[in-house]
Coordinates of C-alpha atoms in Angstrom, one line a residue:
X70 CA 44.9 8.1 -6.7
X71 CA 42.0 6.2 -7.6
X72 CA 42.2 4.0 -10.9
X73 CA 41.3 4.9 -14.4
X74 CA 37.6 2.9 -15.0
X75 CA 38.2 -0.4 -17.4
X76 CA 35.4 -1.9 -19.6
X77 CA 35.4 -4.5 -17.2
X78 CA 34.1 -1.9 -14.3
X79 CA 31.2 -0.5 -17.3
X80 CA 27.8 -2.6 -16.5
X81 CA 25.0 -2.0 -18.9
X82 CA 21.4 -3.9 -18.9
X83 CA 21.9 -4.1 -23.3
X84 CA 25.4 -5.8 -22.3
X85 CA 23.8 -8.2 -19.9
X86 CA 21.4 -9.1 -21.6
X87 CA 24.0 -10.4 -24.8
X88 CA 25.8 -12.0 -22.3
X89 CA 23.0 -14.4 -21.4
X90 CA 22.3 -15.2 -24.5
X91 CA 25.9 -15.5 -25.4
X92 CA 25.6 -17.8 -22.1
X93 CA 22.3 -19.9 -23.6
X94 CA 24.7 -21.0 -26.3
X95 CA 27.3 -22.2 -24.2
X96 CA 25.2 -24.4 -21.7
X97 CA 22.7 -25.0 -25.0
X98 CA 25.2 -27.6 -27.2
X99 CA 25.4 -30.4 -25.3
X100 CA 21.4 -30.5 -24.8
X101 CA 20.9 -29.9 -29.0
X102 CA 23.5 -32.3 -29.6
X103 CA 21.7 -34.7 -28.4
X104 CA 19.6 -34.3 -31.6
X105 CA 21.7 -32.3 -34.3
X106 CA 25.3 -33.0 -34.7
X107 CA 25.6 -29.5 -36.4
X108 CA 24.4 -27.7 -33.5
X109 CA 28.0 -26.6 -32.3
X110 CA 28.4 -24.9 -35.5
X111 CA 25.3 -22.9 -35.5
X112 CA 25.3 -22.1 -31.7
X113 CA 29.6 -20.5 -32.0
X114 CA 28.0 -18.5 -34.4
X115 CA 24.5 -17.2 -32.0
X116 CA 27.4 -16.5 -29.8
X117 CA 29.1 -14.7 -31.6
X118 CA 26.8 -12.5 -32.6
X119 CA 25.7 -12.2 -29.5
X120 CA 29.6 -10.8 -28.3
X121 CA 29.2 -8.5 -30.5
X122 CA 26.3 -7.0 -29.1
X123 CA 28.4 -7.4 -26.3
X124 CA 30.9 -5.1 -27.9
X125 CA 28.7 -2.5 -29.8
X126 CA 26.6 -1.8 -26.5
X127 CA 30.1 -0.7 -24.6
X128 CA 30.9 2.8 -24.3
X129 CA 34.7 2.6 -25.8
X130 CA 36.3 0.2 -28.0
X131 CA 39.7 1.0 -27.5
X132 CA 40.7 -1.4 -24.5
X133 CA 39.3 -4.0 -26.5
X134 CA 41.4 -3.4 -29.5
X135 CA 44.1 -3.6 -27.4
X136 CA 42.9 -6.8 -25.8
X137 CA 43.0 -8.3 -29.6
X138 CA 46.2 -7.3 -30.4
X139 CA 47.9 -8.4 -27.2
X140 CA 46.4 -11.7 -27.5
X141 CA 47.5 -11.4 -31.7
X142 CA 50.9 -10.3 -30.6
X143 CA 51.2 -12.9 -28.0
X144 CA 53.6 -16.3 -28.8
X145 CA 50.7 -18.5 -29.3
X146 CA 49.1 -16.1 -31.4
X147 CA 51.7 -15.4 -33.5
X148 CA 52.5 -19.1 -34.0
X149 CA 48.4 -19.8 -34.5
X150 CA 48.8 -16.9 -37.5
X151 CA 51.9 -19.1 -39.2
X152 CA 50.1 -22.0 -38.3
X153 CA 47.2 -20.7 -40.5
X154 CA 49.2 -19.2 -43.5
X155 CA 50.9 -22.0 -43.8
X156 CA 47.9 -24.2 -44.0
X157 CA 46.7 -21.8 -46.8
X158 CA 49.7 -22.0 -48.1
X159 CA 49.5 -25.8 -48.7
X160 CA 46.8 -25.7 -50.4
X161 CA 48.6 -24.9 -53.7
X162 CA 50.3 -28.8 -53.6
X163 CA 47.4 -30.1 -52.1
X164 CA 45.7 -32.8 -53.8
X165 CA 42.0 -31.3 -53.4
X166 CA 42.6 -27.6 -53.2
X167 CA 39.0 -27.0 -53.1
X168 CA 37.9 -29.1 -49.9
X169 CA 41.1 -27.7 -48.7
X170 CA 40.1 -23.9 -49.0
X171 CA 36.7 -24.5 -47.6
X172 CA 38.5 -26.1 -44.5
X173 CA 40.8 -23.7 -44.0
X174 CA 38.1 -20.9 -44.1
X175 CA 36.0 -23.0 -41.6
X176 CA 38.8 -22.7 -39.2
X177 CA 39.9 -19.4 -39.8
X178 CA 36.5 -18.1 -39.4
X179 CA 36.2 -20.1 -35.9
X180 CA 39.6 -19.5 -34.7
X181 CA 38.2 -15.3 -35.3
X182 CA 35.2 -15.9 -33.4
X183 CA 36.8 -17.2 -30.5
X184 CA 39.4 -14.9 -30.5
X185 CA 36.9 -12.3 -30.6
X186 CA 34.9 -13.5 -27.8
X187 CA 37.4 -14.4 -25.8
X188 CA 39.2 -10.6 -25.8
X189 CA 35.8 -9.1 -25.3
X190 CA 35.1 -11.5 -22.2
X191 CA 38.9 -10.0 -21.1
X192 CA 37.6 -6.5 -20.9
X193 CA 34.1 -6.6 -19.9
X194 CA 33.7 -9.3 -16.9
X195 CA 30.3 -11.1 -17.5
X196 CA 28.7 -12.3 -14.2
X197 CA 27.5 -16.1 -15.7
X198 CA 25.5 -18.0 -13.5
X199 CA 27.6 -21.0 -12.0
X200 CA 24.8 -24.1 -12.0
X201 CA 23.3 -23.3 -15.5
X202 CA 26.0 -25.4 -17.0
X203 CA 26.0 -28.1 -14.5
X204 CA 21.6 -28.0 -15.0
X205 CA 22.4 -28.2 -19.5
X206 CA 24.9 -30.9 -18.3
X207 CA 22.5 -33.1 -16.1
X208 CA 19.4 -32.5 -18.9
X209 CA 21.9 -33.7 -21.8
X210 CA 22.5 -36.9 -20.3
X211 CA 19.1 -38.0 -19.2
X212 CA 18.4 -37.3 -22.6
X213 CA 21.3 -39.6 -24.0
X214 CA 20.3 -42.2 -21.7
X215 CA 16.2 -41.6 -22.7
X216 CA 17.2 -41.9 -26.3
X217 CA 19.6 -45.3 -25.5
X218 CA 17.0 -47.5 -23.4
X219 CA 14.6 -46.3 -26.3
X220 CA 16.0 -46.8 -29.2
X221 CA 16.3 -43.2 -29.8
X222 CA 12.5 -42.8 -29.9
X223 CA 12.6 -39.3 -28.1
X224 CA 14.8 -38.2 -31.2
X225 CA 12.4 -40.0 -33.3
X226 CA 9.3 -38.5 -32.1
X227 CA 11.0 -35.1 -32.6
X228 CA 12.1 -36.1 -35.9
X229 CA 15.5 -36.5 -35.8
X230 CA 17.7 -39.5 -36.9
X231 CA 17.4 -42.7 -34.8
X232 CA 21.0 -44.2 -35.5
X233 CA 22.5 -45.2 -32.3
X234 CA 25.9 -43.0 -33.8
X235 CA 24.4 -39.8 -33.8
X236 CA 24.5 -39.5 -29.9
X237 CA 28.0 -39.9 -30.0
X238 CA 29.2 -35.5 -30.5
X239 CA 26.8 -35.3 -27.7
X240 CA 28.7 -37.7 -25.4
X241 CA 32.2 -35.9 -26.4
X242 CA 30.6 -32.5 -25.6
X243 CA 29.5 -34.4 -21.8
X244 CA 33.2 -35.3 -21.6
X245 CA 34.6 -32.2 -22.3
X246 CA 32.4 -30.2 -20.2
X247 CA 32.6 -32.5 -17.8
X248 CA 35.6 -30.5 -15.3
X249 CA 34.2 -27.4 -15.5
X250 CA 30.5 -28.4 -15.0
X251 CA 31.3 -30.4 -12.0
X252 CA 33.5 -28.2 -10.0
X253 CA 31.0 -25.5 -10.4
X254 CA 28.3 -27.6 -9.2
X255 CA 30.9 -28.6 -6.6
X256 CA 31.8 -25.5 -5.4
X257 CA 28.5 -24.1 -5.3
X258 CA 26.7 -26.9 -4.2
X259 CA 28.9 -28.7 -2.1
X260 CA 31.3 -32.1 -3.3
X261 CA 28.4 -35.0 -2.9
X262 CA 26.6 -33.2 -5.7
X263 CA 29.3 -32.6 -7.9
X264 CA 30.2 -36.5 -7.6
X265 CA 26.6 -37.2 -8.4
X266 CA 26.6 -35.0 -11.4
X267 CA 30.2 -36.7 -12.6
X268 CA 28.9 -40.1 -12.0
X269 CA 25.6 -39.3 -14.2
X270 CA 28.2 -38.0 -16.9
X271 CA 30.0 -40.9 -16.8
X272 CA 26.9 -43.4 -17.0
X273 CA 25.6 -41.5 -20.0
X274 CA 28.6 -41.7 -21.7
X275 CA 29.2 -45.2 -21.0
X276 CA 25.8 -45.7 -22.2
X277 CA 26.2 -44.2 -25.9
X278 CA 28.1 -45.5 -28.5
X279 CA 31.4 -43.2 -28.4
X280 CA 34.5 -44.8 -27.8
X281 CA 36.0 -42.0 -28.2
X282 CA 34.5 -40.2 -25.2
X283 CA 34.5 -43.4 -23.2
X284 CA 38.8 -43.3 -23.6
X285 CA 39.3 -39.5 -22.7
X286 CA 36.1 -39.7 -20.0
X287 CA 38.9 -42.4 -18.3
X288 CA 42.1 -40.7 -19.4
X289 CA 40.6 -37.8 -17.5
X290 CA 39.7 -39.8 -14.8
X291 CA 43.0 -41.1 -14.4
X292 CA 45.2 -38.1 -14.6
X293 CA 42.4 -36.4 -11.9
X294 CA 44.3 -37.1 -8.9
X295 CA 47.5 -35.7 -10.0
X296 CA 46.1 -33.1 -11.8
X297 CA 44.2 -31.9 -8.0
X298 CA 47.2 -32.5 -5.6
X299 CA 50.0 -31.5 -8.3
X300 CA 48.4 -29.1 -10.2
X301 CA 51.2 -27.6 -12.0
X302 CA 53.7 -30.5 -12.0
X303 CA 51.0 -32.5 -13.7
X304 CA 49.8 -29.9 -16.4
X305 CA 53.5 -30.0 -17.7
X306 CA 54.1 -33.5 -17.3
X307 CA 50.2 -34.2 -19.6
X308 CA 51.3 -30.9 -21.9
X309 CA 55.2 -32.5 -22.5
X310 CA 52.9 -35.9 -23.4
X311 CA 50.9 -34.3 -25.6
X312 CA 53.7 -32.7 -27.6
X313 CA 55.5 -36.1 -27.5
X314 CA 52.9 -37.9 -28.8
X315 CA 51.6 -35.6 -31.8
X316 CA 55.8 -35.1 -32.8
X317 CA 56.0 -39.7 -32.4
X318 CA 52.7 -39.9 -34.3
X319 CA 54.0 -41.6 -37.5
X320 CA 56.7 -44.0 -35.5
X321 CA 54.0 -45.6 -33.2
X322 CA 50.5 -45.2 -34.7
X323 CA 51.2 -48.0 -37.1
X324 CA 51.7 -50.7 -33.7
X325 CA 48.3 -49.5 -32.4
X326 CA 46.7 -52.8 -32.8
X327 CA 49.5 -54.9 -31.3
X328 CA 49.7 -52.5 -28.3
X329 CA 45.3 -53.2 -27.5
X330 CA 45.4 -56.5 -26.0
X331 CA 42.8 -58.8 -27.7
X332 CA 40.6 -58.7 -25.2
X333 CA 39.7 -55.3 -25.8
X334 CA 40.0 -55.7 -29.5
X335 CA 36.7 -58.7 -29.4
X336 CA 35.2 -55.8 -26.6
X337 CA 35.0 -53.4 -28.3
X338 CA 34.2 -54.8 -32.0
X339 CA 36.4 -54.5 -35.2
X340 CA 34.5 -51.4 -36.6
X341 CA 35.3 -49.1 -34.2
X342 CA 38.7 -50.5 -32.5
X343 CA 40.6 -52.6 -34.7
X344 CA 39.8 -50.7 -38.2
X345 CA 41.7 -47.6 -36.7
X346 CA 45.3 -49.4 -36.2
X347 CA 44.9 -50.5 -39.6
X348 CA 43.8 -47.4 -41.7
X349 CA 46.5 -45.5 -39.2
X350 CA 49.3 -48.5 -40.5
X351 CA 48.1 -47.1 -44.1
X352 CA 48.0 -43.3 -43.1
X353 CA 51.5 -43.2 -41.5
X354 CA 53.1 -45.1 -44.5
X355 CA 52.6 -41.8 -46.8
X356 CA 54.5 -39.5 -44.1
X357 CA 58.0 -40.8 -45.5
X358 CA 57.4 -40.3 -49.1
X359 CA 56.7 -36.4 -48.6
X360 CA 58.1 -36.0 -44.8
X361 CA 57.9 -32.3 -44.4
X362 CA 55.9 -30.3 -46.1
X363 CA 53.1 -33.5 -46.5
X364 CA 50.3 -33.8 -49.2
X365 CA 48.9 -30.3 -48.6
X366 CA 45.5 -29.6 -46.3
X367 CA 42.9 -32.6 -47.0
X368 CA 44.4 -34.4 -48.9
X369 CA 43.9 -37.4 -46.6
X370 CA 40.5 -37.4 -48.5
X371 CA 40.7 -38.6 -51.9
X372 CA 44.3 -39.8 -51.6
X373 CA 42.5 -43.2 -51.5
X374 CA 41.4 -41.8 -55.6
X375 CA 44.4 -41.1 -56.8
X376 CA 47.6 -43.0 -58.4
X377 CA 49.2 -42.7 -54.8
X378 CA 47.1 -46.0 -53.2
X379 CA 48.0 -47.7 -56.5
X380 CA 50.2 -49.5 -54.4
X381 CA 47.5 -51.0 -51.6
X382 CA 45.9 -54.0 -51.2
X383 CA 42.1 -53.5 -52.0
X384 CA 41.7 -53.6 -48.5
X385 CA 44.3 -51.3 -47.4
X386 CA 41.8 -48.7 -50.1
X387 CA 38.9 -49.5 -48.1
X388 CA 40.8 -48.6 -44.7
X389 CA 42.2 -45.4 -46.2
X390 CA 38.9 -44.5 -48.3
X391 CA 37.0 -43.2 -44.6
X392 CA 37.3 -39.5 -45.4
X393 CA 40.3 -38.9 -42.8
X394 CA 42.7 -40.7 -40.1
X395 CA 40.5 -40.3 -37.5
X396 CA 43.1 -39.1 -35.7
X397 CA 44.5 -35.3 -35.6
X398 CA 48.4 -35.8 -35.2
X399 CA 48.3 -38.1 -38.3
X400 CA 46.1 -36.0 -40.4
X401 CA 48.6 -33.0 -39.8
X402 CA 51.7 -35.6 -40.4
X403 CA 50.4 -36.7 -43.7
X404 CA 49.0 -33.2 -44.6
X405 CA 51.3 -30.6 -43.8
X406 CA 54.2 -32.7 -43.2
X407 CA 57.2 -32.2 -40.3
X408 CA 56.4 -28.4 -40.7
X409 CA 53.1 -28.7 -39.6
X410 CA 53.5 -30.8 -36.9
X411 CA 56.1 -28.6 -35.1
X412 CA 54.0 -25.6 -35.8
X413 CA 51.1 -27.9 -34.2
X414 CA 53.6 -29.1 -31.6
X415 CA 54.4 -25.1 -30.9
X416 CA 51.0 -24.2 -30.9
X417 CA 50.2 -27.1 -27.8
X418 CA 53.6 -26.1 -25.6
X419 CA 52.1 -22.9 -25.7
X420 CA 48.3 -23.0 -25.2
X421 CA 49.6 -25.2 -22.1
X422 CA 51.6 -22.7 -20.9
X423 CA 49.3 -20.1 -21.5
X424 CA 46.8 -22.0 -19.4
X425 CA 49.4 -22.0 -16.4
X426 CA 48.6 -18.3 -15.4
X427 CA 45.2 -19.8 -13.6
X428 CA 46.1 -20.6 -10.1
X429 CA 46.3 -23.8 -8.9
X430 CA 42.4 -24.1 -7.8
X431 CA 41.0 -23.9 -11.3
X432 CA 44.5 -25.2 -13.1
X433 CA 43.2 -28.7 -12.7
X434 CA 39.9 -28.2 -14.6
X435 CA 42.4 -26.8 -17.5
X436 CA 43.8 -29.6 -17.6
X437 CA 41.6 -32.3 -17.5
X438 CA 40.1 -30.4 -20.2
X439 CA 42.6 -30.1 -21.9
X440 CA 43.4 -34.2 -22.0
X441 CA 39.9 -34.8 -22.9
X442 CA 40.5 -32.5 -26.0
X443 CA 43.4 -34.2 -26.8
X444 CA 42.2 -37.5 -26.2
X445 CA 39.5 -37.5 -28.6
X446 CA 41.2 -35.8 -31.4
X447 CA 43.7 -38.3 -31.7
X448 CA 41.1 -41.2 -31.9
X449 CA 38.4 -39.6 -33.9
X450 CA 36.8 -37.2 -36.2
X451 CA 38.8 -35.0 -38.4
X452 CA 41.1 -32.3 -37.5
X453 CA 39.4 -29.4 -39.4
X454 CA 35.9 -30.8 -38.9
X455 CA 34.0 -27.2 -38.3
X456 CA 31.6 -29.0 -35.8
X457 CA 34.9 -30.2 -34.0
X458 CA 36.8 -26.5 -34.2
X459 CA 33.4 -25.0 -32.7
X460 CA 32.4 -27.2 -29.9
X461 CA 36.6 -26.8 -28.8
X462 CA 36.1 -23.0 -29.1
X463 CA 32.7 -23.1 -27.4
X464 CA 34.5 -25.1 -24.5
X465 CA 37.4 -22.3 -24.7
X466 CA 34.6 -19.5 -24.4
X467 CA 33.3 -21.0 -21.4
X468 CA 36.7 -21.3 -19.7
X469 CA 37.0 -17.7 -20.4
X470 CA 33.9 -16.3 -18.9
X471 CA 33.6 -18.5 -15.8
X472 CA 37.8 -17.2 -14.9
X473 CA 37.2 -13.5 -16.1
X474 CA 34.1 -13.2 -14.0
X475 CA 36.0 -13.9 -10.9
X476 CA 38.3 -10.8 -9.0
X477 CA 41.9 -12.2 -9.8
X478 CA 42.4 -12.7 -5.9
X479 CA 39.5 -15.5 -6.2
X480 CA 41.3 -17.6 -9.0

């Protein structure tokens, strides 16, 4: 008996058409990063909307109801949902329940989208294109390196800002691209250009001023060869790291310094090295006084304002007066307390396990991406940082469509 038609057997030109613009997005952010750090932001949304042109342009709804609620219903979802009411939740003790709202509706609006897009991509198969990624990749970082043996006079010209920092959410989007980009290059193109594209990657990020990127472009690097000849063996070994490190957060982060040999310390300059180990040595030290339900969501903030940094040396207020940790495991430590870092530490066990059901040809990329992600969230920027939560879910759209557009058989 032949089978029941799906919404991913329905092809209509209206629903094509979304998708490539839903597509454009995608392959778009690390190219407008290069000149507006918002652009992630902005370009989740465009795709959003665009999904859900996707959606309205489909004959039936109901598989795709049922795609949200299985993915709702699942262990990770049900654990992101706790995750998120109990972030809300924190608000009430935290000590800016304001900031703390508007973050929390930042990332519950994102976390929507994505799940959104990502059940709609589940039930109607889009058929993407696999070099216009690679193509975005390759124009991103010419125009990183343009804009670094100019002075930034290309962003100039265009009249954007000419600080050598504002390349630097471009370079994380090269590195966390980066897998996917070049083994669809690779496998359409053959291996020598796919090693050509990685090594212009890795030039351009070298080339900018993230240290961030630069750390998780070489974790990945490093972890590649186990990742490609153990695929699954490796993905739990990096995933049990990962948990390991986000639950040993508070013990360790306040050694950080002592553990970077000096060396690397004069390399790489006190500002954007050395000032992290200390403002993490000031971070951790509130864990213990509220261990497990923390300060409430951003508090990290203005703790620096209030009778709680009393105690600090005036420099120890300047280390801890830089908006957040720059670094996600503490920020949830000092925030949400014990609680929030098992939730957290749930949420990871899971998503790596979820990401186990590609086979082991496209398992690698996962993971690799998967470090990068990690990698630069424990080093940088600020866990609910909309630009950050977009750029991840952008990243987790693209997985999404490039897998679902393949016959199971082929992954």
């Amino acid at each position: 008996m032949a089978r029941s038609p799906t919404l991913a057997d329905v092809k209509t030109p209206a629903a094509d058409r979304w998708w490539q613009v839903a597509l454009a997005c995608v392959v778009a952010v690390p190219v407008v990063l290069v000149f507006w750090r918002q652009a992630p932001t902005v370009l989740a949304g465009v795709a959003g909307l665009a999904v859900l042109m996707v959606a309205l342009s489909l004959p039936s709804r109901r598989l795709m109801v049922a795609s949200i609620r299985s993915m709702v219903s699942s262990p990770l979802g049900i654990v992101v949902i706790v995750a998120l009411a109990y972030m809300a939740l924190s608000a009430n003790w935290s000590l800016a329940p304001d900031r703390a709202m508007g973050h929390w509706w930042d990332v519950l609006l994102i976390s929507l989208l994505v799940l959104g897009m990502v059940a709609v991509v589940r039930q109607h198969r889009p058929d993407p294109s696999p070099l216009w990624l690679p193509v975005a990749m390759a124009l991103a970082a010419v125009l990183v390196l343009i804009n670094v043996a100019s002075g930034s006079a290309l962003n100039g010209a265009l009249g954007f800002g000419t600080e050598i920092f504002r390349l630097n959410r471009a370079a994380v989007a090269l590195v966390l691209f980066a897998p996917l980009a070049v083994a669809l290059l690779a496998r359409a193109k053959g291996r020598n250009l796919g090693f050509g594209l990685l090594a212009l990657l890795g030039v351009a990020v070298f080339a900018a001023d993230s240290q961030s990127a630069k750390l998780a472009l070489v974790c990945m690097l490093l972890a590649a060869p186990a990742a490609l000849y153990a695929p699954r063996t490796s993905h739990r070994v990096i995933g049990l790291l990962a948990i390991l490190a986000l639950l040993v957060t508070p013990l360790v982060v306040g050694f950080a310094n002592e553990l970077v040999p000096s060396a690397v310390h004069a390399h790489v300059g006190y500002s954007t090295l050395t000032v992290r180990g200390e403002m993490w040595r000031e971070f951790a030290a509130f864990v213990w006084q509220r261990p497990w339900f923390g300060y409430g969501l951003e508090s990290t903030a203005v703790i620096v304002d209030t009778p709680l940094a009393a105690g600090l040396s005036t420099h120890g207020r300047q280390v801890i007066g830089l908006l957040h940790p720059h670094n996600a495991p503490l920020q949830v430590w000092v925030e949400l307390g014990a609680i929030g870092a098992l939730l957290w530490a749930a949420g990871v066990f899971l998503a790596f396990r979820a990401m186990e059901t590609l086979g082991a040809r496209d398992l690698p990329i996962a993971t690799l991406t998967a470090t990068g992600v990690f990698v630069v969230a424990c080093v940088s920027h600020g866990a609910w940082q909309d630009w950050w939560w977009s750029l991840v879910g952008l990243v987790v759209f693209a997985f999404a469509m490039i897998f679902a557009s393949r016959p199971s058989g082929q992954r």
